mmCIF file of C-alpha atoms in Angstrom:
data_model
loop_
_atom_site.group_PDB
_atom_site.id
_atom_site.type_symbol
_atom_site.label_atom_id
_atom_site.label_comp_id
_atom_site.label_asym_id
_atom_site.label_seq_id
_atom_site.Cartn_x
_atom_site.Cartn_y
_atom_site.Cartn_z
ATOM 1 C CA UNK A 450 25.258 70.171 21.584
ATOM 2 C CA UNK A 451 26.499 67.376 19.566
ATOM 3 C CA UNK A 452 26.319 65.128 22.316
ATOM 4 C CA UNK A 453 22.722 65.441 22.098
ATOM 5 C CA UNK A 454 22.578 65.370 18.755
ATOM 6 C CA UNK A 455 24.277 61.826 19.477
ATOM 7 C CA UNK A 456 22.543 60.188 21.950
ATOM 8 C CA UNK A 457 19.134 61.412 20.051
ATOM 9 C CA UNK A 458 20.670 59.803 17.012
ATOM 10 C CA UNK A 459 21.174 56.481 19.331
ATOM 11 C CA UNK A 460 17.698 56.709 20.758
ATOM 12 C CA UNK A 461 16.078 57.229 17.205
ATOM 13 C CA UNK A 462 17.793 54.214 15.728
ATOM 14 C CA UNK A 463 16.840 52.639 18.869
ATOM 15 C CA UNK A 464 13.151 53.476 18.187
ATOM 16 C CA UNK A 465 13.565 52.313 14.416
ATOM 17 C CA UNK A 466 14.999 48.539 15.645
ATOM 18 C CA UNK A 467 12.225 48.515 17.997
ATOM 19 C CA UNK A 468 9.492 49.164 15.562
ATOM 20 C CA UNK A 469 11.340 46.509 12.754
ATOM 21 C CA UNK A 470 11.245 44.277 15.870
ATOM 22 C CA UNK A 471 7.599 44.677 16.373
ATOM 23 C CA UNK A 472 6.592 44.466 13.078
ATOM 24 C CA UNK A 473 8.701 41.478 12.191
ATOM 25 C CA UNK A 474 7.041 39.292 15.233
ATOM 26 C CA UNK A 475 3.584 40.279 14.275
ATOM 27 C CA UNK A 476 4.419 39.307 10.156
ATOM 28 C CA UNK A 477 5.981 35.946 12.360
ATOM 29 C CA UNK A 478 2.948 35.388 14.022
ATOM 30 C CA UNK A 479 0.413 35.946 11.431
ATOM 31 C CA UNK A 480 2.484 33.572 9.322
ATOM 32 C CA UNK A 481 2.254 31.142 11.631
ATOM 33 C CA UNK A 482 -1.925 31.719 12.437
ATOM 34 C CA UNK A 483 -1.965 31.182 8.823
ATOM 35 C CA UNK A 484 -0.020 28.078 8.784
ATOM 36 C CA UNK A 485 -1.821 26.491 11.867
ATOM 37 C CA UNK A 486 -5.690 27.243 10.171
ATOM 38 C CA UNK A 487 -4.876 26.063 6.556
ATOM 39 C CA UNK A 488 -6.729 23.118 5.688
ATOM 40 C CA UNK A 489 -5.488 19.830 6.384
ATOM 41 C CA UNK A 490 -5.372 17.184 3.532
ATOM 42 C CA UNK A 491 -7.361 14.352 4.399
ATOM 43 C CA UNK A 492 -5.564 10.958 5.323
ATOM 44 C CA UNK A 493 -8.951 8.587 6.281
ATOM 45 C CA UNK A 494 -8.434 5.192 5.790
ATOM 46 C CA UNK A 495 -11.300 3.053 5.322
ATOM 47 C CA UNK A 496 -10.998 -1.082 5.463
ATOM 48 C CA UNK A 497 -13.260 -3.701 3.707
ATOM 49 C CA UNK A 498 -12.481 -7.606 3.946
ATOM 50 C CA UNK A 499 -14.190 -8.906 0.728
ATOM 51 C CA UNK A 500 -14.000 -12.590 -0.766
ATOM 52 C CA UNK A 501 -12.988 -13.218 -4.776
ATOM 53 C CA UNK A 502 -14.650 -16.384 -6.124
ATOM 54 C CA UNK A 503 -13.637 -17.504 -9.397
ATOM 55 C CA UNK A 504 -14.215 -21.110 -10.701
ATOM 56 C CA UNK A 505 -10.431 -22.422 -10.028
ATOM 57 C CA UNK A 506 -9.308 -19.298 -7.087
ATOM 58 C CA UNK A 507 -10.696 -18.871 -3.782
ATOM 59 C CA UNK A 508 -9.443 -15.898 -1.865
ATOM 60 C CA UNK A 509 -10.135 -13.586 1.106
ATOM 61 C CA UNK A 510 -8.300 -9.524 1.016
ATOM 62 C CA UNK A 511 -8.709 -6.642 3.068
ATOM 63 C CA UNK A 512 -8.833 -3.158 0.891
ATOM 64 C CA UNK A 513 -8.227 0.008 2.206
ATOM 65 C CA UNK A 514 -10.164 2.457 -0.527
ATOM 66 C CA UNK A 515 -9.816 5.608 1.899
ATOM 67 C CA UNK A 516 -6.881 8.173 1.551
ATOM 68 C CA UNK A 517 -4.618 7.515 3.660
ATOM 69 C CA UNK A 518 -2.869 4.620 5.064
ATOM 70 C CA UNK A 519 -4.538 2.608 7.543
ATOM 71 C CA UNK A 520 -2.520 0.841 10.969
ATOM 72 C CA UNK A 521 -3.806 -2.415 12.550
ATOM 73 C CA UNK A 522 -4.102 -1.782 15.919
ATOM 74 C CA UNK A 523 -5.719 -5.160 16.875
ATOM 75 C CA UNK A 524 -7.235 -8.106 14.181
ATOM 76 C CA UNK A 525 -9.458 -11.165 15.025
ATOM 77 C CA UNK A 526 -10.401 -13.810 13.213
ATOM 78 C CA UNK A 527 -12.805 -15.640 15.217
ATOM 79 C CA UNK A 528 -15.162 -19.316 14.507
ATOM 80 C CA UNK A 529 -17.480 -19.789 17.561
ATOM 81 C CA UNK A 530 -14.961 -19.493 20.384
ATOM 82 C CA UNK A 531 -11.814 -19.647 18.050
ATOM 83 C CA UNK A 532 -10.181 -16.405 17.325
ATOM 84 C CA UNK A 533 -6.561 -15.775 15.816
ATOM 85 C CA UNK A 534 -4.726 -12.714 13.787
ATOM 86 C CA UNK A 535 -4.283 -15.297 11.088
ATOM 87 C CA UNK A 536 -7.512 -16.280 9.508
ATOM 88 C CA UNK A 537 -5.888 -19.675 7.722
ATOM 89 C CA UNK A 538 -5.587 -21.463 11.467
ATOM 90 C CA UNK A 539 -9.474 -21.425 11.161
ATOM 91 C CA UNK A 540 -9.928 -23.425 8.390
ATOM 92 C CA UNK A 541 -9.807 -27.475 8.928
ATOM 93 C CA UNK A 542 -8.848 -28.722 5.589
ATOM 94 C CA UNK A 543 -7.025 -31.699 4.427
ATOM 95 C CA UNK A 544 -3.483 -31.199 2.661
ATOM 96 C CA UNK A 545 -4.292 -27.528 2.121
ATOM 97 C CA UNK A 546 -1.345 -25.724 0.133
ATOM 98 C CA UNK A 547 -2.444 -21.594 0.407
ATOM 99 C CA UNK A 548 -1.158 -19.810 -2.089
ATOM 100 C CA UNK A 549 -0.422 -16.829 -0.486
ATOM 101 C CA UNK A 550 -1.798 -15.538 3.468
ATOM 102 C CA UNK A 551 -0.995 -12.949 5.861
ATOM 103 C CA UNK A 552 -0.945 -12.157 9.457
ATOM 104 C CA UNK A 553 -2.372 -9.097 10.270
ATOM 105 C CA UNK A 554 -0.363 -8.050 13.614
ATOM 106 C CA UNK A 555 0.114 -5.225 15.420
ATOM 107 C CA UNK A 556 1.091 -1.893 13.801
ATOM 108 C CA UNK A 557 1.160 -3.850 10.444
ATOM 109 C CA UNK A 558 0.054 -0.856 7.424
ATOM 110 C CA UNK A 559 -2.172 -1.310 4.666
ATOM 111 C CA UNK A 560 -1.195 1.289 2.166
ATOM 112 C CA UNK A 561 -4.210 3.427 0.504
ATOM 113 C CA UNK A 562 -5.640 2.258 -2.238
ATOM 114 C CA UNK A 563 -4.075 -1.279 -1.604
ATOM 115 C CA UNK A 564 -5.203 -4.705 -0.633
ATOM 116 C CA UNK A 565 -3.670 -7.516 1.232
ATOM 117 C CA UNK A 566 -4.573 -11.297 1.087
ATOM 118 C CA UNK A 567 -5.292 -12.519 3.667
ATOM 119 C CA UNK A 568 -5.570 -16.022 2.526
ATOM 120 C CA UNK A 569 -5.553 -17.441 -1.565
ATOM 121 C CA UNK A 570 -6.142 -21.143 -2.582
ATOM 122 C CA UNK A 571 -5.873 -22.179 -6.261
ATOM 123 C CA UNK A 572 -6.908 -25.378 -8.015
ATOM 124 C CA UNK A 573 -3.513 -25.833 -9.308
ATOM 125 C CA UNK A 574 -1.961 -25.327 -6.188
ATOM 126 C CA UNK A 575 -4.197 -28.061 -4.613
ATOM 127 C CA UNK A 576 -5.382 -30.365 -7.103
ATOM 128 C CA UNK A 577 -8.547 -30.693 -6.151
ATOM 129 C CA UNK A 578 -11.781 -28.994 -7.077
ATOM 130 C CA UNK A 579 -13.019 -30.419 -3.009
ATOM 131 C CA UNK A 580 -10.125 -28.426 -1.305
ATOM 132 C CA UNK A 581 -11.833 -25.279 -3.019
ATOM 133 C CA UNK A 582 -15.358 -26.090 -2.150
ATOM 134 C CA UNK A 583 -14.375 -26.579 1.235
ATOM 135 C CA UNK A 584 -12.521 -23.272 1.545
ATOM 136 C CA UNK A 585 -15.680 -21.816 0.364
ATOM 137 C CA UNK A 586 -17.683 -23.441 2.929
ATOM 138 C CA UNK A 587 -15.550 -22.938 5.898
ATOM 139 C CA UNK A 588 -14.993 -19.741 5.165
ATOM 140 C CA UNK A 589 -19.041 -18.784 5.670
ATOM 141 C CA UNK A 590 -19.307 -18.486 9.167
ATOM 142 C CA UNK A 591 -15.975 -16.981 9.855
ATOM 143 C CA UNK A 592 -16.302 -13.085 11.711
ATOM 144 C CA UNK A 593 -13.679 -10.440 11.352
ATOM 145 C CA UNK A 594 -12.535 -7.774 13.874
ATOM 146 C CA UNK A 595 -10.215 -5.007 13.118
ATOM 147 C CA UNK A 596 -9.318 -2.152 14.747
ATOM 148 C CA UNK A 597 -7.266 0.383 12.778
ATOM 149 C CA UNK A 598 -6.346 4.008 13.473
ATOM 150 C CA UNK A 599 -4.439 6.933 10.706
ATOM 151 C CA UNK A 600 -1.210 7.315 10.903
ATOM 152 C CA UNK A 601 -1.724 10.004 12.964
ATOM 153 C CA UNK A 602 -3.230 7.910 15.885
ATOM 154 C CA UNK A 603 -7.042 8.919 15.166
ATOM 155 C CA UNK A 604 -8.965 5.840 15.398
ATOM 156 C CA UNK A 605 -11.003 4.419 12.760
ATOM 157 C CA UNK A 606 -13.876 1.784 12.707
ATOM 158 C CA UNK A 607 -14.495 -1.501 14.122
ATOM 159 C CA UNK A 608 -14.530 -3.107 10.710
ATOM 160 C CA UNK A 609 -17.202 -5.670 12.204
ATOM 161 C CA UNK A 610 -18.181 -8.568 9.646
ATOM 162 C CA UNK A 611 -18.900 -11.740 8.822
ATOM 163 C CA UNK A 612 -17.969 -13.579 5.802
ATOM 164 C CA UNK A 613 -20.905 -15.761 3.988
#
């Protein structure tokens, strides 16, 4: 008799591991159904190029006002048949001293909520009221490709434009 008294015992706690068992993978998987439908914070970038004019600075940026960071997948600069990642080779000016430009290669980030420039001229970096007047006018003209994804790979755009 007590030996089936024992192996009952065995089979019962048995039964009671089993049933923890199943009830532990099914709390496991609705934790993780949970998980995978929650709502995902949204990380869209969204690029503008856009010019500043002031009476002594010239300059040309890119913004990104989305929410999340934004990855350069491929940027063009391009004059007629001219095109370049760096929008300061297509400008033809005389003893031109930038400020401040950037390339925009591959893979390069622009940080939500941030802008780059992309090229800056000042009248007391040139010394010349013409150099700024011409960076004005050679800038009109000029078109802008950029292709940019999220950092999760989703791709965003053309930014298509032309500067005036």
């Amino acid at each position: 008799m007590k030996l089936a008294n024992s192996k009952n015992t065995r089979e019962v706690i048995l039964f009671y591991i089993a049933i923890i068992g199943a009830i532990a993978g099914a709390i496991w998987t609705l934790f993780l159904w949970v998980n995978d439908n929650q709502p995902k914070p949204s990380l869209k970038p969204h690029l503008k190029v856009h010019s500043k004019i002031y009476t002594n600075i010239k300059s040309i940026e890119i913004a990104n006002d989305g929410t999340g960071p934004a990855v350069i997948k491929n940027a063009k600069f391009c004059r007629n048949t001219a095109c370049t990642n760096n929008i300061v080779d297509l400008f033809k000016i005389q003893n031109i001293k930038y400020d401040t430009f950037t390339n925009l290669n591959r893979n390069s980030t622009i940080k939500n909520d941030t802008s780059k420039i992309l090229a800056k001229v000042s009248e007391s970096n040139t010394n010349s009221k013409n150099t700024l007047r011409d960076f004005e006018a050679q800038k009109a003209g000029i078109s802008v490709h950029i292709e940019y994804t999220d950092i999760e790979g989703n791709m965003y755009g053309p930014l298509n434009i032309e500067l005036k």
